Coordinates of C-alpha atoms and ligand atoms in Angstrom, one line a residue:
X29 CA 3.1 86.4 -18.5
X30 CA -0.7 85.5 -17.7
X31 CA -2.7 88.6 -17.7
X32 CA -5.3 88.0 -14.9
X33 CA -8.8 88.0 -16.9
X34 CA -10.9 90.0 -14.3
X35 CA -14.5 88.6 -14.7
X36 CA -16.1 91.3 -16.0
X37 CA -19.0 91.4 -18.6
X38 CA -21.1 93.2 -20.5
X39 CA -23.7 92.3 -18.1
X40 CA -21.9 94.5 -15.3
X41 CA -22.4 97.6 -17.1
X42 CA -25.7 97.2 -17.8
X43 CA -28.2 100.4 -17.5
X44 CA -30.1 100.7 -14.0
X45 CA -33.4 99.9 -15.5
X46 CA -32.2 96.8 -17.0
X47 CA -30.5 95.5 -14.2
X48 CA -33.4 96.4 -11.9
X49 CA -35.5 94.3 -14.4
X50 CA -33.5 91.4 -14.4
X51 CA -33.0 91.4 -10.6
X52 CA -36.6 91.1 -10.4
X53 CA -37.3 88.4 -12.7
X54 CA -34.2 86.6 -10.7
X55 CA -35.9 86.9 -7.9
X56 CA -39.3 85.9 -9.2
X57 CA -37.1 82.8 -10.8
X58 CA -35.8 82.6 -6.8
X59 CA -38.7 82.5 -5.1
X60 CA -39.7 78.6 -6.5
X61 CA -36.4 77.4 -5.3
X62 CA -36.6 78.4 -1.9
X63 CA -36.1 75.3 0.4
X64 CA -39.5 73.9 1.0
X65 CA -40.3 72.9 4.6
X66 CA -38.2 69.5 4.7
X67 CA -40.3 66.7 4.1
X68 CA -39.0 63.4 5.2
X69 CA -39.1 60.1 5.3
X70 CA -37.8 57.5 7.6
X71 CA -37.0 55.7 4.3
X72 CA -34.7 58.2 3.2
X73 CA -31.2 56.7 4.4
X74 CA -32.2 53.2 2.2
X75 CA -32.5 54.7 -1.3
X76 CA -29.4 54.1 -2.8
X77 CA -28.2 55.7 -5.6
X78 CA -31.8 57.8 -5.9
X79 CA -30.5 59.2 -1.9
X80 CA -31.0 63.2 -1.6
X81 CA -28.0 64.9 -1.4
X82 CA -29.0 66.6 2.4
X83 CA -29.6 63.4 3.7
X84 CA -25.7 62.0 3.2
X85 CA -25.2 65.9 4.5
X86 CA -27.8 66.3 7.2
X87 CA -26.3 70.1 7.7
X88 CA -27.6 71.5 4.6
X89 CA -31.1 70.7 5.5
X90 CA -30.6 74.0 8.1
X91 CA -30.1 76.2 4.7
X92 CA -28.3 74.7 1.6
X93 CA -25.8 78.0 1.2
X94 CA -24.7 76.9 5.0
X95 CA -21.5 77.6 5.4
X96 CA -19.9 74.0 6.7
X97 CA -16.1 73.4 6.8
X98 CA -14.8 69.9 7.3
X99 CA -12.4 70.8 10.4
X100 CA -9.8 68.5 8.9
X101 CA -9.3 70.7 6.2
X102 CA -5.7 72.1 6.2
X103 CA -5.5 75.5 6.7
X104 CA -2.2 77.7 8.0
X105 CA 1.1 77.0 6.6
X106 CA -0.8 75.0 3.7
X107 CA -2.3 77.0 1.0
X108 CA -4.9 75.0 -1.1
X109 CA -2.9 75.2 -5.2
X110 CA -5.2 72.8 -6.8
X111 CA -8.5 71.7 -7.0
X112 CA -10.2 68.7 -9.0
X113 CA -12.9 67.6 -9.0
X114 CA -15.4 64.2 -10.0
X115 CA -19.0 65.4 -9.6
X116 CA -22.5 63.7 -10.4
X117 CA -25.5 65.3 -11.7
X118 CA -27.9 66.5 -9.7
X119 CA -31.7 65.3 -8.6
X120 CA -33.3 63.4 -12.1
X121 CA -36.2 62.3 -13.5
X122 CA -36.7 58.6 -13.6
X123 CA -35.3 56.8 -16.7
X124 CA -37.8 56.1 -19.5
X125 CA -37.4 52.4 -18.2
X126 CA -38.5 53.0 -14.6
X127 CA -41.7 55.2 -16.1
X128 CA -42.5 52.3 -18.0
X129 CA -42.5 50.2 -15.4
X130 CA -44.5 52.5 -13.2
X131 CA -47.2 52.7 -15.5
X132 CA -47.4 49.3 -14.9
X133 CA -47.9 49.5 -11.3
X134 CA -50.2 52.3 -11.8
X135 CA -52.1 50.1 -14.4
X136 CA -52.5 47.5 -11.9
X137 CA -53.7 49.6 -9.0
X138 CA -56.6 50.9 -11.5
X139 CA -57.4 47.8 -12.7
X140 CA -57.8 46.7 -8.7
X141 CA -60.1 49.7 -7.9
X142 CA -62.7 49.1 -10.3
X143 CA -63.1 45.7 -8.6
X144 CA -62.5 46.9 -5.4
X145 CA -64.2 44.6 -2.2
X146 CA -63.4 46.6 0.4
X147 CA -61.5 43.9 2.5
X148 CA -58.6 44.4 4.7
X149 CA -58.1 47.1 7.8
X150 CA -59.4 50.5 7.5
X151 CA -55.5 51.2 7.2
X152 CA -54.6 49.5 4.4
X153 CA -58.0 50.4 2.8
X154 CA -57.1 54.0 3.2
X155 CA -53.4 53.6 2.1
X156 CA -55.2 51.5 -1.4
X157 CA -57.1 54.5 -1.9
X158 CA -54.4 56.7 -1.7
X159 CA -52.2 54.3 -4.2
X160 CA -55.0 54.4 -6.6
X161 CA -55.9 58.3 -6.4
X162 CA -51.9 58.6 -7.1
X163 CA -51.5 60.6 -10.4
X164 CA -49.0 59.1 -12.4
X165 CA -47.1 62.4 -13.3
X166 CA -44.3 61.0 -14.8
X167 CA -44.0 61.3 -18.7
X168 CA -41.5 59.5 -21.6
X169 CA -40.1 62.4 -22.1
X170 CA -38.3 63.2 -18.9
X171 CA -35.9 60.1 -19.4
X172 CA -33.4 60.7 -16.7
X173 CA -33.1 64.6 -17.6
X174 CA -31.5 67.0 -14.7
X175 CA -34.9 68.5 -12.6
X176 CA -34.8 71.5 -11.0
X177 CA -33.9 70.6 -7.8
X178 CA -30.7 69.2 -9.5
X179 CA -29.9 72.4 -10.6
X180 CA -30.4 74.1 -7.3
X181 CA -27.7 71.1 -6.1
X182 CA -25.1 72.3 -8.4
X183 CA -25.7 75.7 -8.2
X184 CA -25.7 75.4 -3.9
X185 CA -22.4 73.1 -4.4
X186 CA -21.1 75.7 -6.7
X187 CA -21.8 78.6 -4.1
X188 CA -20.2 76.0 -1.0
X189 CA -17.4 74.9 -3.1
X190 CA -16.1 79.0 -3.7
X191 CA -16.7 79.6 -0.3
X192 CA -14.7 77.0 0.9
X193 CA -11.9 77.3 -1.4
X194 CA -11.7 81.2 -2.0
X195 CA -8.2 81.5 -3.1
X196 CA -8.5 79.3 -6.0
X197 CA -12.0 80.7 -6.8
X198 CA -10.6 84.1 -6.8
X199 CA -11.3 86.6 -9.5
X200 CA -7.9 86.2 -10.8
X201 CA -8.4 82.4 -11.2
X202 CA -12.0 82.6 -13.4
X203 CA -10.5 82.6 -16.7
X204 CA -8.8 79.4 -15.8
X205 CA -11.6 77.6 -14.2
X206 CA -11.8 74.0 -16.6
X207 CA -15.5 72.4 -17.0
X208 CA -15.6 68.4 -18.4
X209 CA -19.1 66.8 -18.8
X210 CA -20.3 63.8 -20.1
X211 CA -22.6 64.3 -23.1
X212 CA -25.5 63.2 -21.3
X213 CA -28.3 65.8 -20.5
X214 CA -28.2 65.3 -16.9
X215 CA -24.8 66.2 -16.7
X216 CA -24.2 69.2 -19.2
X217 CA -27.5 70.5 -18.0
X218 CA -25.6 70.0 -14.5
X219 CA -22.5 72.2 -15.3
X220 CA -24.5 74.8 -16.6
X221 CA -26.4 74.7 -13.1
X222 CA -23.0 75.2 -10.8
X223 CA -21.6 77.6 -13.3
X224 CA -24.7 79.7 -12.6
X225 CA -24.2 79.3 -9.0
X226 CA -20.5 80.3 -10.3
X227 CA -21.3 83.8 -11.7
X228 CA -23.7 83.9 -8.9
X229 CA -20.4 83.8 -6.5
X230 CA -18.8 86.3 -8.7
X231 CA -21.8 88.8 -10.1
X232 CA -23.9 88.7 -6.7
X233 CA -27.6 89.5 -7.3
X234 CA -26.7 89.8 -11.7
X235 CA -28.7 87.4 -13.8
X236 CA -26.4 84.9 -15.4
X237 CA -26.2 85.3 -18.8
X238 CA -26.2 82.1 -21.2
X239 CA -23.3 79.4 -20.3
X240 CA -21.5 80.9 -23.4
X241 CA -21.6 84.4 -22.4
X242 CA -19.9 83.5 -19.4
X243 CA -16.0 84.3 -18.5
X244 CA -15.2 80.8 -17.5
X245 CA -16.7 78.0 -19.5
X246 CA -18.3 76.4 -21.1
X247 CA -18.0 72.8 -20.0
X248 CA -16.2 70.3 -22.8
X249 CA -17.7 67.1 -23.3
X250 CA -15.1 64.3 -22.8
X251 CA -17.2 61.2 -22.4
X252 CA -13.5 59.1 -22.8
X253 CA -13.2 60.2 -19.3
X254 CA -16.5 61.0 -18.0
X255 CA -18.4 57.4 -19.9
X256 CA -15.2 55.5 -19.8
X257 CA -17.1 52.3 -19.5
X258 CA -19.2 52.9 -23.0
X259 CA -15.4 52.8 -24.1
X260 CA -14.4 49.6 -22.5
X261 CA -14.6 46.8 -24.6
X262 CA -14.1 44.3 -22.3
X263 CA -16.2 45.7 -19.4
X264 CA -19.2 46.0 -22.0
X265 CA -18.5 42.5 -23.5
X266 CA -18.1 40.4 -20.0
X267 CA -20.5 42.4 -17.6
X268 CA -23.1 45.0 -19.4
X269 CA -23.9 43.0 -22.5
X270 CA -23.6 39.6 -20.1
X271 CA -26.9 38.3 -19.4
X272 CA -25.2 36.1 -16.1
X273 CA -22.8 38.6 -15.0
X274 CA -25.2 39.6 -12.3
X275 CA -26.5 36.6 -11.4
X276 CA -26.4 37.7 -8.0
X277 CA -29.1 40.2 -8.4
X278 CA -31.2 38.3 -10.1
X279 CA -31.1 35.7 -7.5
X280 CA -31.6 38.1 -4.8
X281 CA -34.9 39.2 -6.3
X282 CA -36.1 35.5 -6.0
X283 CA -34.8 35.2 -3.0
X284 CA -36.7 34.5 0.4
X285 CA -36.0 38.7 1.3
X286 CA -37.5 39.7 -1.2
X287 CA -40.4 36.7 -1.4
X288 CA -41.7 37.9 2.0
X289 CA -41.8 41.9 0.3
X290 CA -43.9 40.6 -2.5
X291 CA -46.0 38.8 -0.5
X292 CA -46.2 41.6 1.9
X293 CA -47.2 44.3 -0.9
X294 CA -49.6 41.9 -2.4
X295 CA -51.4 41.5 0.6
X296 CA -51.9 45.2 1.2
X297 CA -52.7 46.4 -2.2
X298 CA -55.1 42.9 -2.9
X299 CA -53.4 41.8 -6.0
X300 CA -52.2 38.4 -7.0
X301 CA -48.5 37.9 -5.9
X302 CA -47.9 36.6 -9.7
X303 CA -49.2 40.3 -10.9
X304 CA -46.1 41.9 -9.1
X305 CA -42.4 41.1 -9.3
X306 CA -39.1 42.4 -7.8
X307 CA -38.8 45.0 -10.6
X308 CA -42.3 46.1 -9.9
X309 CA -41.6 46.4 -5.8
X310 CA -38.3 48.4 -6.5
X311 CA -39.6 51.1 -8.7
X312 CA -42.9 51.4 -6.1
X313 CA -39.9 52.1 -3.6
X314 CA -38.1 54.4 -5.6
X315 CA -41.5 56.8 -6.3
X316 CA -41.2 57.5 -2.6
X317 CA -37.7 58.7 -3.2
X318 CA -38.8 60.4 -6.9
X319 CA -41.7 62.5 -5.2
X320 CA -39.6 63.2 -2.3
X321 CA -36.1 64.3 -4.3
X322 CA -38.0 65.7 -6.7
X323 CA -41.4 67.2 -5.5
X324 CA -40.9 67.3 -1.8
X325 CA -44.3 65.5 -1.2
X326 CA -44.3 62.3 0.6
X327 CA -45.7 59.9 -1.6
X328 CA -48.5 57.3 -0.2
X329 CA -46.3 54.5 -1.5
X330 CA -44.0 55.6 1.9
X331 CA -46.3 53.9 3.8
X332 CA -45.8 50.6 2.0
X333 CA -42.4 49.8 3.1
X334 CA -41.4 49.6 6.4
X335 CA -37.5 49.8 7.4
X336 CA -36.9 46.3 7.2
X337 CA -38.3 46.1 3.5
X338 CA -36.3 49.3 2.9
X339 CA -32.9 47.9 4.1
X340 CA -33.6 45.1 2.0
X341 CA -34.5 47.3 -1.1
X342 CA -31.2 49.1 -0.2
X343 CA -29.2 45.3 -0.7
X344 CA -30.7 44.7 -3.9
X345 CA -29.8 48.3 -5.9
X346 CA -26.3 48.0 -4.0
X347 CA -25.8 44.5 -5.8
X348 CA -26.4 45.6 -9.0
X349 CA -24.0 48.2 -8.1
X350 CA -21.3 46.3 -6.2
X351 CA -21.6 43.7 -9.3
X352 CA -21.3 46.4 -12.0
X353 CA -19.6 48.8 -10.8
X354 CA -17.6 48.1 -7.7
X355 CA -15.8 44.9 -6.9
X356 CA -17.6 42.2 -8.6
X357 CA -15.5 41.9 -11.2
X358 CA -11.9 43.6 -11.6
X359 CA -12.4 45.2 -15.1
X360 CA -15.3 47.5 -13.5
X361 CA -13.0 49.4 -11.9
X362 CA -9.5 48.4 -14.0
X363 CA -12.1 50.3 -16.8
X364 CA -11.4 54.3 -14.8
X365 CA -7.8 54.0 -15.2
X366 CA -7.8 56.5 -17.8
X367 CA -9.9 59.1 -15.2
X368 CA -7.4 57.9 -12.6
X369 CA -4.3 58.8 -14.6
X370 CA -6.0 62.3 -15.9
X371 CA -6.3 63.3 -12.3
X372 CA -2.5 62.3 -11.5
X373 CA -1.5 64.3 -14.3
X374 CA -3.1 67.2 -13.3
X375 CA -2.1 66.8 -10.0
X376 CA 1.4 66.3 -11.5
X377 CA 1.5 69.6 -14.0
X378 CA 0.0 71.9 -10.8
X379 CA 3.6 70.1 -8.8
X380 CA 6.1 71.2 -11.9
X381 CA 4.3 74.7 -12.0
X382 CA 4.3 75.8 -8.5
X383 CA 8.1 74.0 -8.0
X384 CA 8.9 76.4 -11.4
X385 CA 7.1 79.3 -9.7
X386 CA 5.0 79.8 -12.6
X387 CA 1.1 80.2 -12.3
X388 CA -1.3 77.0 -12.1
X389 CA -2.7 77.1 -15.3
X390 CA -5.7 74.7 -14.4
X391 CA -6.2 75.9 -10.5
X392 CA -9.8 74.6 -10.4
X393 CA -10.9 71.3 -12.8
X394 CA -14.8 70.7 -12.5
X395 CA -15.7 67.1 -14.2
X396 CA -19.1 66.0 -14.4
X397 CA -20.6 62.7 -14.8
X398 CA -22.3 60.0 -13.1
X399 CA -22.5 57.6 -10.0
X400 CA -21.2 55.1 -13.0
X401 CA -18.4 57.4 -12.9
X402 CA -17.3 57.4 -9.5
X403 CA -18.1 54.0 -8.1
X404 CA -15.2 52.7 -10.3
X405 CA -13.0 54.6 -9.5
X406 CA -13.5 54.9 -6.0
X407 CA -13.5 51.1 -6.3
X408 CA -10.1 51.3 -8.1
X409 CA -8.7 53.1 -5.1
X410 CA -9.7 50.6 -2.5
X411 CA -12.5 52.8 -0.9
X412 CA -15.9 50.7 0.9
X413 CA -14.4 47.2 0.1
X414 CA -16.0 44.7 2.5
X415 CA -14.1 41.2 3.4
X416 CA -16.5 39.4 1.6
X417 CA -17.8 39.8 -1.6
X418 CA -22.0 41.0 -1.7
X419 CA -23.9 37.6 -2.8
X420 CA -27.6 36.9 -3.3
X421 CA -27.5 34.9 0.1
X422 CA -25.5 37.2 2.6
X423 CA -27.9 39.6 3.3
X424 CA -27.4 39.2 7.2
X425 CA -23.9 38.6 6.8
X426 CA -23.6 42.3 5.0
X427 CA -25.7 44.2 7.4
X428 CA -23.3 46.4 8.3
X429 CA -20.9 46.3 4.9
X430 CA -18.9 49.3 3.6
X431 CA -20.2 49.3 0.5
X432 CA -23.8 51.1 0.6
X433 CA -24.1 53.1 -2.9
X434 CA -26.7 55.9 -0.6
X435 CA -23.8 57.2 0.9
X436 CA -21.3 57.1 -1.4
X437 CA -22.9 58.7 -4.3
X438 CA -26.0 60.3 -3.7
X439 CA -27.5 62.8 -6.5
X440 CA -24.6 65.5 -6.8
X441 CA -21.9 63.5 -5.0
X442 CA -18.8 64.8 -5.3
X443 CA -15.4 63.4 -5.3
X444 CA -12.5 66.2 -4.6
X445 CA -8.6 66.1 -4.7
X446 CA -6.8 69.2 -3.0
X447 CA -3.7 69.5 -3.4
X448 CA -1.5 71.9 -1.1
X449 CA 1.3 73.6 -0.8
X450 CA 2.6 74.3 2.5
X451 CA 5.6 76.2 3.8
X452 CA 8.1 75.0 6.3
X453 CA 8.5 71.6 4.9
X454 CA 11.4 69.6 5.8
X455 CA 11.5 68.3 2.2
X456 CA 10.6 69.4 -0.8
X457 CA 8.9 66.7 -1.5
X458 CA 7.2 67.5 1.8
X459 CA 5.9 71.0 0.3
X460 CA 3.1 69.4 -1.6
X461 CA 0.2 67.6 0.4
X462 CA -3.3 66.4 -1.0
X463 CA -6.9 65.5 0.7
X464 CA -9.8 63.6 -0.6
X465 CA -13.1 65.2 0.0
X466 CA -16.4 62.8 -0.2
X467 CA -19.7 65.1 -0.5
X468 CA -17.7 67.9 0.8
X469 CA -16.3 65.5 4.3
X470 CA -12.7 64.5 4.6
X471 CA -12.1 60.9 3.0
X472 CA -9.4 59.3 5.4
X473 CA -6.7 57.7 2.3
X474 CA -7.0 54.2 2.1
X475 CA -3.4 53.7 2.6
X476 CA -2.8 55.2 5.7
X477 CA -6.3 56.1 7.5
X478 CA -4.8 59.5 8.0
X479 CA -6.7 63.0 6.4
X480 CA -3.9 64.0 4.8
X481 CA -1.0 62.6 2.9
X482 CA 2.1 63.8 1.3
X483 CA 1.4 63.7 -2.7
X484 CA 4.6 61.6 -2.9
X485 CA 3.5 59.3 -0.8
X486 CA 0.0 59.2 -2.3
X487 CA 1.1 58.3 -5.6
X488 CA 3.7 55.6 -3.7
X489 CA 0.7 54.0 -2.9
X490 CA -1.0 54.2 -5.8
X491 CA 2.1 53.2 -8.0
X492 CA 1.4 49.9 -10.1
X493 CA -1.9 51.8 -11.0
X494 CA 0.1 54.8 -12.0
X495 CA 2.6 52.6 -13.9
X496 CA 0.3 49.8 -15.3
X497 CA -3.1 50.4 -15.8
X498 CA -3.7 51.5 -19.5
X499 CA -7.1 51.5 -20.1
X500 CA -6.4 51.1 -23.7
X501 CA -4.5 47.2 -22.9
X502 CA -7.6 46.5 -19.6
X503 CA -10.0 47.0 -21.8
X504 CA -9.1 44.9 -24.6
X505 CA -11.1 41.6 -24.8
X506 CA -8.7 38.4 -24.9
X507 CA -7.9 37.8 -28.3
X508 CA -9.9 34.6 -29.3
X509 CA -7.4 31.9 -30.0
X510 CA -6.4 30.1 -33.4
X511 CA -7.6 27.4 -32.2
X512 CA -11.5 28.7 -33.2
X513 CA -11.0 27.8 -36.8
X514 CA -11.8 23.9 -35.5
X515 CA -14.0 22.5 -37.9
Ligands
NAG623 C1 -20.4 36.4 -18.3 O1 -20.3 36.4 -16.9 C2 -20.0 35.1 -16.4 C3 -20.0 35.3 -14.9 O2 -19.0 36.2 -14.5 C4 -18.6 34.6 -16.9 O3 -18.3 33.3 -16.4 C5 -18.7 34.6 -18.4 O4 -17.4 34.2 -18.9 C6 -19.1 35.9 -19.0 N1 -19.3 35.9 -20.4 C7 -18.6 36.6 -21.3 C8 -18.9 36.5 -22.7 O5 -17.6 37.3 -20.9
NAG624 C1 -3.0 30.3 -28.2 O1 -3.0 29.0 -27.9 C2 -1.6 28.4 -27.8 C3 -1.7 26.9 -27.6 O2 -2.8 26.6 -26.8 C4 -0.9 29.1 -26.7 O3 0.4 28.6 -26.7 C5 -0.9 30.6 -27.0 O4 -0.2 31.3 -25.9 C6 -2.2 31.1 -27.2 N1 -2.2 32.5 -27.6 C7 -2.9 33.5 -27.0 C8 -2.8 34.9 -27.5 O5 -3.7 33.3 -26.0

């Protein structure tokens, strides 16, 4: 018999003048997070994988704890059983690469004041000004790492999620709450985030103690599952160590779309086309989206794009993506059969238990990972597939295409399976049901276009995956013949 573990701690009993302390430094530790007057950008919707959180969920911008409830969610006869859950870290720091590279821009801007001649509008005059009075904030050291707005996106998800789902975020269900991370910063630093907004759900207005003191936790690192493709030998060998598998990108960024952007930028900050390059253009676009996710000020380089530049912008990070992660090449997404299986087998296990009336023992699974995580496998389950692959030369043509990366996995994206169990089912097979959430929004299945599905009929559909996909044979590289002993 499971003895329910009751989420207490020692922090509960704590004296009155402790607790009092602690509320107050809690609060002083609030009062930076508070939701800063919304600062926007008509850019916003075209920046890809760096896309805020509230603009894929325009309803949290009214107040992050908001409570919002997709109205297809089942509720009645159908009691939510299990919960799992594929979630990416929240708002980061650039990489070390994309500081590097804007230290470059900033270099060139400062090397074009000091011979500045004045010439152009007074606009773009002002807006150079502005470019070369813009302080470089960004240091080595933040490589990627989880910023504090990231944590407030876990720890809001974390506070939604409960709300949302109370039964299996009951107090009876906190000992059995399971946390996976990938070993990357970013994403431990991200479960410890929502398992703050966790106790914060469970201990209202009591300091969370360290991830360790915690009743539920701490997150395991499982980067087999959460990094599957640093584990793919045959996804690193043919696309991320393959200088031509993404020719398409590198075409694009020669390419006549983003010729006239260069040219464009050149002309308003007075440098020499040759100075600047695609690489250079795309980080200047993402600093709008850095300051913005990450400092809430609009950054002057904003005003260099307009939304035709930006929906061009938007193409070229969602071909790197489409060709690395999506449906470029087969093994991208053949590479998350292991996640695929994991969450089937959970699924499976919750079934058994609830058919056996014995307790769930893993009622809630909380993964966290990447936009590399999810993309595959979302990829693997036939979600945002266009009719026609994305090329370097159908920009037009993919206009209006499925697959745009900003609103599939924006910071803190979050895949979710629930499955249910509802009463008065004709069958038993009937009893057990399952939705797909997308950033907290209903994702109709692929097979049927419907919100819901019967589980059986869910894993029908997703049968020769089921059945055939080992990630340990899709990954293997093709043996090299005898014949390479030719002399
Ligand atoms: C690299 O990618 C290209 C284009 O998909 C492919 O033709 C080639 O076989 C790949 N090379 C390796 C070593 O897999
Ligand atoms: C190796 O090459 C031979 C002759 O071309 C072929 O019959 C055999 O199936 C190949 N083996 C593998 C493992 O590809």
């Amino acid at each position: 018999m499971l003895r329910a573990p009751r989420c207490l701690s020692r922090t509960s009993v704590a004296p009155a003048a402790a607790l009092a302390a602690a509320l107050l430094s809690s609060l002083a530790r609030c009062s930076h997070l508070e939701p800063r007057d919304p600062v926007a950008s008509s850019l916003s919707p075209y920046f890809g994988t760096k896309t805020r959180y509230e603009d894929v969920n325009p309803v949290l911008l009214s107040g992050p704890e908001a409570p919002w409830r997709d109205p297809e969610l089942l509720e009645g006869t159908c009691t939510p059983v299990q919960l799992v859950a594929l979630i990416r870290h929240g708002t980061r720091y650039p990489t070390a690469k994309q500081i590097r590279k804007l230290r470059q821009l900033h270099g060139l801007l400062q090397a074009r004041r000091s011979r500045d001649g004045g010439a152009g509008s007074t606009g773009s005059r002002d807006l150079r000004a502005a470019l070369a009075d813009w302080p470089l904030w960004y240091a080595d050291w933040m490589d990627g790492q989880l910023v504090e707005k990231g944590r407030q996106d876990m720890r809001q998800l974390a506070l939604r999620l409960a709300s949302l789902f109370p039964a299996l975020f009951s107090r009876e269900n906190c000992g059995r709450l399971r946390f996976i991370t990938s070993s990357k910063h970013r994403c431990m630093d991200s479960s410890a985030a929502f398992l703050q907004g966790l106790w914060q759900h469970y201990h209202p207005g009591l300091p969370p103690p360290d991830v360790a003191d915690m009743e539920f936790g701490p997150p395991t690192v499982n980067d087999k599952l959460m990094r599957f493709f640093d584990h793919c030998e045959k996804f690193l060998t043919e696309v991320e160590k393959n200088a031509t598998a993404l020719y398409h990108v590198e075409a694009f960024k020669t390419g006549p779309e983003m010729q006239n952007i260069l040219k464009k930028v050149a002309a308003t900050l007075q440098v020499p086309v040759n100075d600047l390059n695609a690489d250079l253009i795309q980080v200047a676009f993402f600093t709008c989206s850095f300051d913005l996710a990450i400092k809430g000020v609009k950054s002057p380089w904003c005003d260099v794009f307009d939304i035709d530049d930006a929906k061009v912008l938007e193409y070229l990070n969602d071909l790197k993506q489409y060709w690395k992660r999506g449906y470029g090449y087969t093994i991208n997404s053949r590479s998350s059969c292991t996640l695929f299986q994991d969450i089937f087998q959970h699924l499976d296990k919750a079934v058994e238990q609830k058919q056996r009336s014995q307790p769930i023992s893993s009622p809630v699974i909380l993964q966290f990972g990447h936009a590399e995580t999810l993309l595959p496998l979302l990829s693997l389950m036939g979600y945002f597939k266009d009719k026609e692959p994305l090329t370097a030369y159908n920009y037009k043509e993919q206009m209006h295409r499925k697959f745009r990366s900003g609103h599939i996995v924006p910071y803190a994206s979050n895949l979710i399976f629930v499955l249910y169990h509802c009463e008065n089912a004709k069958t038993p097979e009937e009893q057990f049901r399952v939705q797909m959430l997308l950033n907290e929004k209903v994702l109709p299945l692929a097979h049927s276009q419907e919100t819901v599905s019967f589980y059986e009929d869910l894993k029908n559909h997703y049968k020769d995956i089921l059945q055939s996909c080992q990630t340990s044979e899709e990954c293997e590289l093709a043996r090299a013949n005898s014949t390479s002993d030719e002399l």
